[in-house]
Amino acid sequence: MSLGKGDPVPPPPGKGEFHIRFGNREAAVGWRELCKKAPGNTLVAWQAMRTGPAPVPPTQRHHRLKGDLANGTRNGKALPQWQIEVTGGGRLWYLFDEGEQTCWLVLARTGHPRQTD
């Protein structure tokens, strides 16, 4: 099955869980790569987005991005942007829409994103 922009990240959420959707095709491709290279860690990240996408307090490996990266836009709405460190270099970035109970996965990489260097 080919996944892309706007598609849900399978499987569907259970009761009380948050939706996860791909914000772009690149995130879908990167997600597949992370699943291959670090399946256990990717599963833990998936579970975190499903059940606690905005942890209080944030952790060293799961936190809101800072500065210009702290927010992103989805459908004209400014949303907080979060990061999960999946591996030493692998990252997930997502926009958290609390009102829609949805995480929009906008970046999934096996290597460290240059934007945060």
Coordinates of N, CA and C in Angstrom, one line a residue:
M1 N 0.8 -1.2 0.0 CA 0.0 0.0 0.0 C 0.9 1.2 0.0
S2 N 0.6 2.2 -0.9 CA 1.4 3.4 -1.0 C 0.7 4.5 -0.1
L3 N 1.5 5.0 0.8 CA 1.0 6.1 1.6 C 1.6 7.4 1.2
G4 N 0.8 8.5 1.4 CA 1.2 9.8 1.0 C 0.6 10.9 1.8
K5 N 0.7 12.1 1.3 CA 0.2 13.3 2.0 C -1.3 13.1 2.4
G6 N -1.6 13.4 3.6 CA -3.0 13.4 4.1 C -3.4 12.0 4.6
D7 N -2.7 11.0 4.2 CA -3.1 9.6 4.6 C -2.8 9.4 6.1
P8 N -3.7 8.5 6.7 CA -3.4 8.2 8.1 C -2.2 7.3 8.2
V9 N -1.5 7.4 9.3 CA -0.5 6.4 9.7 C -1.2 5.2 10.3
P10 N -1.1 4.1 9.7 CA -1.8 2.9 10.2 C -1.3 2.4 11.5
P11 N -2.0 1.7 12.3 CA -3.4 1.4 12.2 C -4.2 2.6 12.7
P12 N -5.6 2.6 12.6 CA -6.4 3.7 13.1 C -6.3 3.8 14.6
P13 N -6.6 5.0 15.1 CA -6.5 5.2 16.6 C -7.6 4.4 17.3
G14 N -7.2 4.0 18.5 CA -8.2 3.4 19.4 C -8.9 4.5 20.2
K15 N -9.8 4.1 21.0 CA -10.6 5.0 21.8 C -9.7 5.9 22.7
G16 N -9.8 7.2 22.6 CA -9.0 8.1 23.4 C -7.7 8.4 22.8
E17 N -7.3 7.8 21.7 CA -6.0 8.1 21.1 C -6.1 9.2 20.0
F18 N -5.0 9.7 19.7 CA -4.9 10.8 18.7 C -4.6 10.2 17.4
H19 N -5.1 10.9 16.3 CA -4.9 10.5 15.0 C -3.5 10.9 14.6
I20 N -2.9 10.2 13.7 CA -1.6 10.5 13.1 C -1.7 10.5 11.6
R21 N -1.4 11.6 10.9 CA -1.5 11.7 9.5 C -0.2 12.2 8.9
F22 N 0.1 11.8 7.7 CA 1.2 12.3 7.0 C 1.0 13.7 6.5
G23 N 1.8 14.6 6.8 CA 1.7 16.0 6.3 C 2.2 16.2 4.9
N24 N 3.0 15.3 4.4 CA 3.6 15.3 3.1 C 4.1 14.0 2.7
R25 N 4.4 13.8 1.4 CA 4.9 12.5 0.9 C 6.2 12.2 1.4
E26 N 7.1 13.2 1.6 CA 8.4 12.9 2.1 C 8.4 12.3 3.5
A27 N 7.4 12.8 4.3 CA 7.3 12.2 5.7 C 6.9 10.7 5.6
A28 N 6.0 10.4 4.6 CA 5.6 9.0 4.5 C 6.8 8.1 4.1
V29 N 7.6 8.6 3.1 CA 8.8 7.9 2.7 C 9.7 7.7 3.9
G30 N 10.0 8.8 4.6 CA 10.9 8.7 5.7 C 10.4 7.8 6.8
W31 N 9.1 7.8 7.0 CA 8.5 6.9 8.0 C 8.8 5.4 7.7
R32 N 8.6 5.1 6.5 CA 8.9 3.7 6.1 C 10.4 3.4 6.3
E33 N 11.3 4.3 6.1 CA 12.7 4.1 6.3 C 13.0 3.9 7.8
L34 N 12.4 4.7 8.6 CA 12.6 4.6 10.1 C 12.0 3.3 10.6
C35 N 10.9 2.8 10.0 CA 10.3 1.5 10.4 C 11.2 0.4 10.1
K36 N 12.0 0.5 9.0 CA 12.9 -0.5 8.6 C 14.2 -0.5 9.5
K37 N 14.7 0.7 9.7 CA 16.0 0.8 10.4 C 15.9 0.7 11.9
A38 N 14.8 1.2 12.5 CA 14.6 1.2 13.9 C 13.2 0.9 14.3
P39 N 12.7 -0.4 14.0 CA 11.3 -0.7 14.2 C 10.9 -0.5 15.7
G40 N 11.6 -0.9 16.6 CA 11.2 -0.8 18.0 C 11.1 0.6 18.5
N41 N 12.1 1.4 18.2 CA 12.1 2.9 18.5 C 11.0 3.6 17.8
T42 N 10.7 3.2 16.6 CA 9.7 3.9 15.8 C 8.3 3.5 16.4
L43 N 8.1 2.3 16.8 CA 6.9 1.9 17.5 C 6.7 2.7 18.8
V44 N 7.7 2.9 19.6 CA 7.6 3.7 20.8 C 7.2 5.2 20.5
A45 N 7.8 5.7 19.4 CA 7.5 7.1 19.0 C 6.0 7.2 18.5
W46 N 5.6 6.2 17.8 CA 4.2 6.1 17.3 C 3.2 6.1 18.5
Q47 N 3.6 5.2 19.5 CA 2.7 5.2 20.7 C 2.7 6.5 21.4
A48 N 3.8 7.2 21.5 CA 3.9 8.5 22.1 C 3.0 9.5 21.4
M49 N 3.0 9.5 20.1 CA 2.1 10.4 19.4 C 0.6 10.1 19.5
R50 N 0.3 8.8 19.6 CA -1.0 8.3 19.8 C -1.6 8.7 21.2
T51 N -0.8 8.6 22.2 CA -1.3 8.7 23.6 C -0.9 10.0 24.3
G52 N 0.2 10.6 24.0 CA 0.7 11.7 24.7 C 1.6 12.6 23.8
P53 N 0.9 13.2 22.8 CA 1.7 14.0 21.8 C 2.3 15.3 22.3
A54 N 1.9 15.8 23.4 CA 2.5 17.0 24.0 C 2.8 16.8 25.5
P55 N 3.8 16.0 25.7 CA 4.1 15.6 27.1 C 4.4 16.8 28.0
V56 N 3.9 16.8 29.3 CA 4.2 17.8 30.3 C 4.7 17.0 31.5
P57 N 6.0 17.2 31.8 CA 6.9 18.1 31.2 C 7.5 17.4 29.9
P58 N 8.0 18.2 29.0 CA 8.7 17.5 27.8 C 9.9 16.8 28.3
T59 N 10.3 15.8 27.5 CA 11.6 15.1 27.8 C 12.7 15.5 26.9
Q60 N 13.9 15.0 27.1 CA 15.0 15.3 26.3 C 14.8 14.8 24.9
R61 N 14.1 13.6 24.8 CA 13.9 13.0 23.5 C 12.5 13.3 22.8
H62 N 11.7 14.0 23.6 CA 10.3 14.3 23.0 C 10.0 15.7 23.5
H63 N 10.1 16.7 22.7 CA 9.9 18.1 23.1 C 9.5 19.0 21.9
R64 N 9.0 20.1 22.3 CA 8.6 21.1 21.3 C 9.9 21.7 20.7
L65 N 9.8 22.0 19.4 CA 11.0 22.6 18.8 C 11.0 24.1 19.2
K66 N 12.2 24.7 19.0 CA 12.3 26.1 19.5 C 12.6 27.1 18.3
G67 N 12.5 28.4 18.7 CA 12.8 29.4 17.7 C 11.8 29.4 16.5
D68 N 12.4 29.6 15.3 CA 11.6 29.6 14.1 C 10.9 28.3 13.8
L69 N 11.3 27.2 14.4 CA 10.8 25.9 14.2 C 9.7 25.5 15.2
A70 N 9.4 26.4 16.1 CA 8.4 26.1 17.2 C 7.0 25.9 16.7
N71 N 6.7 26.5 15.6 CA 5.3 26.4 15.0 C 5.4 26.1 13.5
G72 N 4.4 25.5 13.0 CA 4.2 25.3 11.6 C 2.8 25.6 11.2
T73 N 2.5 25.6 10.0 CA 1.1 25.9 9.5 C 0.5 24.7 8.8
R74 N -0.7 24.4 9.1 CA -1.5 23.4 8.4 C -2.8 23.9 8.2
N75 N -3.2 23.9 6.9 CA -4.6 24.5 6.5 C -4.8 25.9 7.0
G76 N -3.8 26.7 7.0 CA -3.9 28.1 7.4 C -3.9 28.3 8.9
K77 N -3.7 27.2 9.7 CA -3.7 27.3 11.1 C -2.3 27.1 11.7
A78 N -1.8 28.0 12.5 CA -0.5 27.9 13.2 C -0.6 26.8 14.3
L79 N 0.3 25.9 14.2 CA 0.2 24.8 15.2 C 1.6 24.6 15.8
P80 N 1.7 24.1 17.1 CA 3.0 23.8 17.7 C 3.6 22.6 17.0
Q81 N 5.0 22.8 16.8 CA 5.7 21.7 16.2 C 6.6 21.0 17.2
W82 N 6.4 19.7 17.3 CA 7.1 18.8 18.2 C 8.1 17.9 17.5
Q83 N 9.1 17.4 18.3 CA 10.1 16.5 17.8 C 10.2 15.3 18.7
I84 N 10.4 14.2 18.1 CA 10.7 12.9 18.9 C 12.0 12.4 18.3
E85 N 13.0 12.2 19.2 CA 14.3 11.7 18.8 C 14.1 10.1 18.8
V86 N 14.1 9.6 17.6 CA 13.8 8.1 17.4 C 15.1 7.3 17.6
T87 N 16.2 7.8 17.1 CA 17.5 7.2 17.3 C 18.5 8.4 17.5
G88 N 19.8 8.1 17.6 CA 20.8 9.1 17.8 C 20.7 10.2 16.8
G89 N 20.3 9.9 15.5 CA 20.2 10.9 14.5 C 18.8 11.0 13.9
G90 N 18.0 9.9 14.0 CA 16.6 9.8 13.5 C 15.7 10.7 14.2
R91 N 14.9 11.4 13.5 CA 13.9 12.4 14.1 C 12.5 12.3 13.4
L92 N 11.5 12.6 14.2 CA 10.2 12.8 13.7 C 9.8 14.2 14.2
W93 N 9.2 15.0 13.2 CA 8.6 16.3 13.6 C 7.2 16.2 13.2
Y94 N 6.3 16.8 14.1 CA 4.9 16.8 13.8 C 4.3 18.0 14.3
L95 N 3.2 18.4 13.6 CA 2.4 19.6 14.1 C 1.3 19.0 14.9
F96 N 1.0 19.5 16.0 CA 0.0 19.0 16.9 C -1.2 19.9 16.9
D97 N -2.3 19.3 16.4 CA -3.6 20.0 16.3 C -4.5 19.5 17.4
E98 N -4.4 20.1 18.6 CA -5.1 19.5 19.7 C -6.7 19.5 19.5
G99 N -7.2 20.6 18.9 CA -8.6 20.7 18.6 C -9.1 19.5 17.7
E100 N -8.3 19.1 16.8 CA -8.7 18.0 15.9 C -8.2 16.7 16.3
Q101 N -7.5 16.7 17.5 CA -6.8 15.5 18.0 C -6.0 14.8 17.0
T102 N -5.2 15.6 16.3 CA -4.4 15.0 15.2 C -2.9 15.5 15.2
C103 N -2.0 14.5 15.0 CA -0.6 14.8 14.8 C -0.3 14.8 13.3
W104 N 0.2 15.8 12.7 CA 0.5 15.9 11.3 C 2.0 15.7 11.2
L105 N 2.4 14.5 10.7 CA 3.8 14.1 10.6 C 4.4 14.8 9.4
V106 N 5.3 15.8 9.6 CA 5.9 16.6 8.6 C 7.3 16.3 8.2
L107 N 8.0 15.6 9.1 CA 9.4 15.2 8.8 C 9.6 13.8 9.5
A108 N 10.2 12.9 8.8 CA 10.6 11.6 9.3 C 11.9 11.3 8.7
R109 N 13.0 11.3 9.4 CA 14.3 11.0 8.8 C 15.2 10.1 9.7
T110 N 16.0 9.3 9.0 CA 16.9 8.4 9.7 C 18.1 9.2 10.2
G111 N 18.4 10.3 9.5 CA 19.6 11.2 9.9 C 19.1 12.5 10.5
H112 N 20.0 13.1 11.2 CA 19.7 14.4 11.9 C 19.3 15.5 10.9
P113 N 18.1 16.2 11.1 CA 17.8 17.3 10.2 C 18.7 18.5 10.3
R114 N 19.1 19.0 9.2 CA 20.0 20.1 9.2 C 19.4 21.4 9.8
Q115 N 18.1 21.5 9.7 CA 17.5 22.8 10.2 C 17.8 23.0 11.7
T116 N 18.1 22.0 12.5 CA 18.3 22.2 13.9 C 19.8 22.3 14.3
D117 N 20.7 22.3 13.3 CA 22.1 22.5 13.5 C 22.5 23.9 13.9

